[in-house]
Backbone as CSV, one residue per row, in Angstrom:
resi,resn,N_x,N_y,N_z,CA_x,CA_y,CA_z,C_x,C_y,C_z
1,MET,91.255,100.483,114.774,90.937,100.872,113.385,90.596,99.696,112.534
2,PHE,89.632,99.858,111.738,89.268,98.772,110.745,90.260,98.826,109.647
3,PRO,90.742,97.711,109.210,91.813,97.652,108.231,91.313,97.928,106.772
4,LEU,90.014,97.631,106.529,89.494,97.784,105.169,88.226,98.574,105.165
5,PHE,87.877,99.132,104.021,86.680,99.900,103.856,86.204,99.967,102.431
6,GLU,84.933,100.404,102.306,84.329,100.756,101.028,83.674,102.122,101.135
7,SER,83.854,102.963,100.165,83.165,104.225,100.110,82.049,104.117,99.077
8,ILE,80.788,104.295,99.564,79.606,104.021,98.739,78.690,105.258,98.546
9,ARG,78.314,105.548,97.357,77.509,106.734,96.986,76.034,106.429,97.398
10,ILE,75.460,107.407,98.101,74.013,107.444,98.437,73.438,108.719,97.835
11,GLU,72.565,108.584,96.957,71.931,109.789,96.309,70.378,109.750,96.444
12,ASN,69.931,110.718,97.286,68.461,110.765,97.650,67.923,109.431,98.038
13,GLY,68.642,108.784,98.921,68.269,107.558,99.571,68.556,106.315,98.700
14,LYS,69.091,106.487,97.569,69.543,105.282,96.733,70.942,104.895,96.991
15,ILE,71.197,103.714,97.329,72.520,103.174,97.458,73.045,102.670,96.196
16,CYS,74.173,103.194,95.721,74.638,102.886,94.294,75.729,101.860,94.256
17,LEU,75.670,101.150,93.216,76.742,100.166,92.768,77.031,99.052,93.870
18,THR,75.915,98.714,94.517,76.150,97.703,95.619,76.780,96.384,95.116
19,GLU,76.390,95.962,93.994,76.926,94.700,93.520,78.456,94.729,93.190
20,PHE,78.831,95.859,92.784,80.319,96.156,92.439,81.123,96.189,93.756
21,HIS,80.587,96.841,94.732,81.251,96.932,96.034,81.290,95.491,96.661
22,GLN,80.215,94.720,96.550,80.160,93.396,97.061,81.244,92.480,96.435
23,LYS,81.339,92.641,95.181,82.306,91.776,94.433,83.756,92.067,94.866
24,ARG,84.067,93.417,95.022,85.390,93.762,95.484,85.606,93.369,96.973
25,MET,84.661,93.516,97.758,84.787,93.089,99.148,85.083,91.596,99.248
26,ASP,84.326,90.751,98.436,84.475,89.363,98.443,85.951,88.966,98.095
27,LYS,86.508,89.573,97.102,87.860,89.263,96.641,88.813,89.716,97.777
28,THR,88.565,90.846,98.360,89.467,91.355,99.404,89.450,90.428,100.610
29,PHE,88.265,89.987,101.015,88.104,89.139,102.149,88.860,87.850,101.941
30,ASP,88.690,87.257,100.742,89.329,86.056,100.360,90.901,86.166,100.481
31,LYS,91.391,87.296,100.054,92.764,87.531,100.019,93.349,87.717,101.454
32,PHE,92.623,88.482,102.216,93.150,88.858,103.659,92.869,87.762,104.616
33,TYR,91.749,87.125,104.544,91.225,86.196,105.624,91.097,84.744,105.134
34,LYS,91.286,84.520,103.832,91.130,83.142,103.358,89.838,82.475,103.647
35,LYS,88.812,83.142,103.607,87.442,82.662,103.921,86.419,83.505,103.163
36,GLU,85.202,82.910,103.198,84.094,83.592,102.500,83.750,84.906,103.306
37,ASN,83.430,85.913,102.560,82.992,87.180,103.111,81.616,87.025,103.900
38,PRO,81.523,87.300,105.136,80.215,87.197,105.820,79.336,88.396,105.664
39,TRP,79.902,89.464,105.088,79.092,90.710,105.045,78.394,90.870,103.708
40,GLU,77.075,90.532,103.751,76.200,90.679,102.547,75.624,92.104,102.575
41,LEU,76.075,92.940,101.640,75.729,94.353,101.716,74.229,94.596,101.534
42,LYS,73.607,93.852,100.645,72.187,94.088,100.380,71.381,93.823,101.623
43,GLN,71.805,92.717,102.290,71.088,92.341,103.570,71.245,93.476,104.610
44,ILE,72.582,93.813,104.770,72.859,94.805,105.789,72.147,96.091,105.547
45,PHE,72.142,96.523,104.249,71.543,97.800,103.901,70.080,97.746,104.010
46,SER,69.458,96.704,103.932,67.995,96.528,104.077,67.531,96.819,105.531
47,GLN,68.533,96.802,106.404,68.191,96.864,107.833,68.625,98.226,108.483
48,ILE,69.146,99.123,107.656,69.663,100.434,108.132,68.867,101.615,107.527
49,LYS,68.850,102.761,108.223,68.256,103.987,107.629,69.393,104.786,106.993
50,VAL,69.129,105.226,105.784,70.085,106.007,105.025,69.513,107.394,104.799
51,PRO,70.326,108.443,104.608,69.813,109.810,104.343,68.993,109.756,103.107
52,LEU,67.855,110.425,103.076,66.851,110.379,102.014,67.054,111.526,101.064
53,ASN,67.729,112.599,101.458,67.844,113.760,100.613,69.279,114.226,100.423
54,GLY,69.707,114.483,99.215,71.041,114.920,98.947,72.025,113.747,98.629
55,LEU,73.279,114.162,98.542,74.388,113.235,98.186,75.175,112.953,99.440
56,TYR,75.354,111.666,99.721,76.117,111.261,100.953,77.154,110.201,100.559
57,LYS,78.147,110.128,101.317,79.234,109.144,101.249,79.018,108.157,102.438
58,MET,78.677,106.901,102.175,78.627,105.892,103.229,79.973,105.212,103.269
59,LYS,80.645,105.280,104.446,81.861,104.589,104.584,81.624,103.246,105.375
60,PHE,81.841,102.148,104.634,81.555,100.861,105.303,82.931,100.298,105.748
61,ASN,83.319,100.460,107.021,84.503,99.991,107.558,84.340,98.545,107.978
62,TYR,85.334,97.661,107.616,85.140,96.311,108.075,86.422,95.599,108.352
63,SER,86.285,94.476,109.133,87.379,93.543,109.419,86.720,92.155,109.312
64,GLU,87.494,91.224,109.843,87.070,89.804,109.769,85.776,89.563,110.694
65,LYS,85.754,90.319,111.778,84.746,89.991,112.775,83.631,91.049,112.910
66,LYS,83.816,92.267,112.414,82.840,93.336,112.600,82.902,94.358,111.573
67,TYR,81.925,95.192,111.588,81.870,96.259,110.648,81.226,97.551,111.251
68,LYS,81.440,98.681,110.703,80.921,99.921,111.154,80.595,100.846,110.017
69,ILE,79.410,101.422,110.079,78.898,102.272,108.997,78.861,103.735,109.373
70,GLU,79.388,104.613,108.555,79.382,106.049,108.801,78.793,106.783,107.613
71,PHE,78.129,107.906,107.787,77.565,108.663,106.763,78.157,110.105,106.817
72,LYS,78.405,110.671,105.643,78.971,111.966,105.627,78.398,112.703,104.361
73,LYS,77.934,113.883,104.558,77.424,114.709,103.447,78.625,114.875,102.376
74,TYR,78.336,114.763,101.176,79.399,114.808,100.169,79.170,115.946,99.120
75,LEU,80.192,116.695,98.959,80.259,117.817,97.985,81.150,117.474,96.859
76,LEU,80.714,117.484,95.629,81.579,117.277,94.479,82.593,118.389,94.324
77,LYS,83.838,118.063,94.148,84.855,119.032,94.044,85.561,118.881,92.692
78,LYS,85.562,119.931,91.917,86.227,119.857,90.593,87.701,119.885,90.716
79,ILE,88.352,118.955,90.008,89.756,118.853,89.931,90.204,119.438,88.601
80,ALA,90.931,120.586,88.619,91.274,121.200,87.377,92.662,120.744,86.883
81,LYS,93.647,120.669,87.739,94.990,120.275,87.341,95.469,119.224,88.239
82,ILE,96.231,118.213,87.527,96.848,117.154,88.311,98.358,117.015,87.966
83,LYS,99.167,116.725,89.004,100.612,116.642,88.898,101.078,115.185,88.806
84,CYS,101.885,114.874,87.785,102.346,113.529,87.574,103.457,113.297,88.701
85,TYR,103.365,112.121,89.251,104.397,111.790,90.370,104.729,110.252,90.274
86,GLU,106.043,109.995,90.175,106.518,108.667,90.079,106.431,107.898,91.450
87,ILE,105.865,106.772,91.438,105.664,106.039,92.750,106.498,104.785,92.873
88,ASN,107.294,104.545,91.756,108.136,103.250,91.732,107.340,101.976,91.960
89,ASP,107.603,101.246,92.928,106.951,99.932,93.151,105.825,99.955,94.100
90,PHE,105.255,101.023,94.465,104.189,101.092,95.391,102.951,100.384,94.872
91,THR,102.263,99.618,95.704,101.022,98.915,95.362,99.866,99.292,96.337
92,TYR,98.631,99.272,95.769,97.480,99.543,96.617,96.379,98.709,95.926
93,THR,96.498,97.437,95.952,95.600,96.558,95.159,94.231,96.498,95.893
94,PHE,94.225,96.634,97.201,92.957,96.500,97.959,92.640,97.812,98.699
95,LYS,91.429,98.031,99.043,90.962,99.387,99.631,91.334,99.275,101.161
96,LEU,92.546,99.594,101.381,93.008,99.635,102.790,92.820,100.982,103.489
97,SER,92.417,100.905,104.790,92.291,102.124,105.549,93.626,102.935,105.706
98,ASP,94.692,102.214,105.737,96.044,102.857,105.845,96.358,103.428,104.513
99,ARG,96.281,104.698,104.311,96.643,105.345,103.074,97.860,106.334,103.330
100,THR,98.697,105.991,104.263,99.768,106.900,104.692,100.632,107.207,103.494
101,LYS,100.989,106.220,102.685,101.932,106.516,101.606,101.284,107.364,100.524
102,ILE,99.986,107.067,100.192,99.289,107.871,99.272,99.164,109.311,99.733
103,GLU,98.873,109.493,101.009,98.770,110.849,101.572,100.127,111.636,101.423
104,TYR,101.253,110.804,101.549,102.543,111.387,101.342,102.754,111.912,99.869
105,PHE,102.295,111.002,98.954,102.479,111.349,97.539,101.632,112.609,97.165
106,TYR,100.513,112.655,97.890,99.604,113.818,97.622,100.205,115.117,97.969
107,THR,101.098,115.141,98.943,101.724,116.382,99.366,102.639,116.915,98.145
108,LYS,102.943,116.119,97.221,103.784,116.418,96.052,103.024,117.171,94.933
109,LYS,101.749,117.479,95.139,100.982,118.067,94.087,101.246,119.492,93.667
110,LEU,102.052,120.145,94.516,102.416,121.598,94.241,101.217,122.439,94.085
111,ASP,101.025,123.180,93.014,99.860,124.004,92.848,98.696,123.443,92.183
112,CYS,98.751,122.093,92.016,97.686,121.283,91.426,96.709,120.822,92.460
113,GLN,95.529,120.272,92.091,94.569,119.739,92.952,94.779,118.314,93.414
114,ASP,95.550,117.620,92.576,95.804,116.213,92.897,97.065,115.735,92.199
115,ILE,97.443,114.415,92.453,98.559,113.868,91.799,98.062,112.743,90.875
116,LEU,98.846,112.483,89.735,98.593,111.340,89.034,99.796,110.390,89.111
117,MET,99.577,109.290,89.756,100.658,108.398,90.137,101.178,107.619,88.922
118,ILE,102.493,107.634,88.681,103.111,107.039,87.533,103.937,105.864,88.045
119,LYS,103.713,104.651,87.528,104.388,103.516,87.911,105.137,102.890,86.809
120,ASN,106.494,102.910,86.960,107.332,102.273,85.842,107.021,102.901,84.525
121,GLY,106.683,104.176,84.454,106.478,104.860,83.274,105.013,104.813,82.763
122,TYR,104.204,104.191,83.484,102.770,104.025,83.029,101.823,104.792,83.953
123,LEU,100.690,105.266,83.431,99.737,105.931,84.247,98.979,104.905,85.129
124,THR,98.661,105.279,86.334,97.766,104.474,87.172,96.608,105.306,87.702
125,ASP,96.584,105.821,88.888,95.454,106.533,89.472,95.847,107.915,90.005
126,THR,94.848,108.703,90.361,95.111,109.840,91.285,95.045,109.365,92.690
127,SER,95.058,110.269,93.670,95.059,109.821,95.065,93.721,109.214,95.466
128,TYR,92.643,109.606,94.738,91.311,109.078,95.144,90.518,108.543,93.849
129,CYS,91.062,108.720,92.736,90.281,108.439,91.542,91.043,107.544,90.536
130,ASN,90.280,106.797,89.712,90.725,106.309,88.443,90.624,107.441,87.388
131,ILE,91.555,107.303,86.377,91.499,108.320,85.355,90.986,107.628,84.088
132,ILE,90.233,108.382,83.268,89.896,107.929,81.914,90.306,109.030,80.886
133,LEU,90.718,108.609,79.714,91.228,109.615,78.757,90.528,109.419,77.402
134,PHE,90.278,110.573,76.725,89.549,110.567,75.468,90.488,110.884,74.365
135,ASP,90.511,110.057,73.290,91.394,110.333,72.154,90.699,111.031,70.971
136,GLY,89.476,111.442,71.199,88.782,112.062,70.085,87.682,111.202,69.527
137,PHE,87.834,109.864,69.853,86.896,108.898,69.385,86.292,108.031,70.490
138,SER,87.175,107.606,71.360,86.785,106.618,72.444,87.510,106.981,73.774
139,TRP,86.881,106.486,74.944,87.440,106.633,76.283,88.200,105.503,76.684
140,PHE,89.445,105.689,77.353,90.279,104.596,77.731,90.696,104.815,79.169
141,THR,90.958,103.756,79.853,91.501,103.844,81.245,92.811,102.935,81.302
142,PRO,93.695,103.307,82.179,94.926,102.495,82.285,94.582,100.975,82.608
143,GLU,95.288,100.125,81.869,95.037,98.723,82.018,95.353,98.236,83.471
144,LYS,96.295,98.809,84.093,96.710,98.384,85.427,96.637,99.546,86.404
145,PRO,95.515,99.846,86.938,95.354,100.871,87.898,95.929,100.355,89.194
146,LEU,96.160,101.274,90.236,96.540,100.849,91.516,95.389,100.094,92.112
147,LEU,94.204,100.685,92.002,92.985,100.046,92.604,91.901,100.045,91.505
148,LYS,91.315,98.875,91.355,90.190,98.713,90.408,88.892,99.289,91.047
149,GLY,88.614,100.541,90.730,87.447,101.210,91.302,86.082,100.696,90.735
150,VAL,85.100,100.827,91.590,83.779,100.304,91.174,83.143,101.078,90.057
151,GLN,83.436,102.370,89.918,82.835,103.108,88.784,83.534,102.729,87.545
152,ARG,84.857,102.524,87.577,85.635,102.051,86.529,85.094,100.699,86.005
153,GLU,84.839,99.770,86.939,84.331,98.424,86.624,82.960,98.532,85.943
154,LYS,82.170,99.475,86.430,80.767,99.662,85.784,80.954,100.127,84.382
155,LEU,81.776,101.029,84.172,81.969,101.654,82.803,82.615,100.644,81.881
156,LEU,83.491,99.727,82.395,84.036,98.679,81.529,82.970,97.641,81.155
157,VAL,82.168,97.274,82.112,81.070,96.350,81.849,80.144,96.859,80.824
158,SER,79.818,98.188,80.910,78.896,98.748,79.920,79.582,99.171,78.578
159,LYS,80.893,98.942,78.525,81.642,99.235,77.319,81.686,100.774,77.012
160,THR,81.538,101.552,78.038,81.653,103.044,77.934,83.179,103.312,77.766
161,ILE,84.008,102.576,78.451,85.430,102.752,78.313,86.101,101.457,78.018
162,SER,87.369,101.496,77.615,88.133,100.311,77.382,89.527,100.423,78.144
163,LYS,90.118,99.279,78.381,91.423,99.211,79.101,92.509,99.308,78.008
164,THR,93.612,99.958,78.326,94.778,99.965,77.543,95.944,100.468,78.394
165,LYS,97.175,100.032,77.997,98.358,100.551,78.622,98.658,101.953,78.115
166,ILE,98.860,102.890,79.078,99.100,104.240,78.679,100.367,104.729,79.307
167,LYS,101.411,104.951,78.455,102.697,105.504,78.984,102.566,106.987,79.211
168,LEU,103.380,107.458,80.197,103.477,108.884,80.547,103.695,109.765,79.275
169,ASN,104.582,109.324,78.419,104.869,110.071,77.183,103.883,109.929,76.082
170,GLU,102.783,109.205,76.429,101.693,109.083,75.398,100.454,109.904,75.815
171,ILE,100.558,110.671,76.876,99.375,111.521,77.355,98.913,112.446,76.299
172,ASN,99.868,113.002,75.519,99.420,113.967,74.536,98.850,113.381,73.239
173,ASP,98.738,111.968,73.230,97.991,111.384,72.211,96.564,111.469,72.432
174,PHE,96.190,111.907,73.651,94.758,112.054,74.077,94.411,113.536,74.135
175,LYS,93.092,113.796,74.156,92.619,115.180,74.084,92.124,115.608,75.450
176,GLN,91.367,114.726,76.110,90.710,115.141,77.355,90.773,113.998,78.375
177,PHE,90.522,114.323,79.634,90.411,113.326,80.670,89.360,113.634,81.646
178,LYS,88.922,112.604,82.386,88.033,112.726,83.494,88.546,111.865,84.637
179,LEU,88.134,112.184,85.854,88.396,111.343,87.051,87.140,110.830,87.541
180,ILE,87.163,109.570,87.924,85.962,108.844,88.384,86.234,108.011,89.633
181,ASN,85.258,107.813,90.463,85.365,106.849,91.626,83.958,106.576,92.065
182,ALA,83.785,105.888,93.197,82.519,105.499,93.657,81.562,106.689,93.858
183,MET,82.086,107.793,94.152,81.332,108.980,94.416,81.147,109.963,93.171
184,ILE,82.034,109.813,92.239,82.135,110.678,91.049,81.842,109.792,89.833
185,ARG,80.648,110.074,89.203,80.236,109.275,87.965,80.807,109.953,86.792
186,PHE,80.697,109.188,85.702,81.242,109.707,84.348,80.547,111.012,84.016
187,GLU,79.221,111.143,84.322,78.517,112.263,83.908,78.539,113.511,84.831
188,ASP,79.266,113.370,85.920,79.244,114.414,86.955,80.030,115.690,86.572
189,TYR,81.023,115.470,85.709,81.923,116.626,85.345,82.085,116.612,83.848
190,LEU,82.294,117.776,83.345,82.789,117.981,81.907,84.264,117.517,81.830
191,PRO,84.747,116.970,80.720,86.125,116.599,80.548,87.023,117.748,80.640
192,GLN,88.237,117.474,81.174,89.330,118.507,81.189,90.350,118.217,80.078
193,ASN,90.959,119.333,79.578,92.012,119.194,78.545,93.248,118.503,79.177
194,VAL,93.887,117.664,78.438,95.111,116.996,78.879,96.210,117.919,79.171
195,SER,96.110,119.147,78.772,97.196,120.157,79.064,97.122,120.424,80.535
196,ASN,96.072,120.031,81.242,96.038,120.219,82.674,96.662,119.081,83.537
197,ILE,97.203,118.161,82.737,98.069,117.164,83.404,99.506,117.624,83.357
198,ILE,100.038,117.943,84.500,101.343,118.636,84.558,102.456,117.645,84.793
199,PHE,103.472,117.689,83.944,104.647,116.718,84.088,105.593,117.216,85.143
């Protein structure tokens, strides 16, 4: 099994957010292997055929010595309710293939569609997404997510969202939320009411 991966959106043949994926991979490679990342995504992608019609997820699995690319048709799924779940000192700073602990946390969602992981009283991420919240004027995202997602980074760079610390007991200071990741853009879903975040 490859220890690391990136999930990359392909829409009608267009590969999205390549530069953000490259940046995250470079940091990950430096951390794990203490060397420069040999995988230049733009160069690799210029040599492969991608699906030209519809929405696909490209899974770029990689290690120090090799990589493997997989394509899968992707269907957007609406998440209506999320269940808060305390994760204590769990970390997921890098996009690891081993998601065993997160998958265990996910089983605690009860009748909701996902979990919202709470760390030391602060909001982090759901099992697959970063969360952003709207206070009536602006959109915010937790300052310290478990994983710095590429869609989150794009929205921060464009100043569409801002970072802030958000305590669990401050959720009701906000009105709405959205979930985002490499496959789910800001504009893909209408916002949900924060009453759909279940304590």
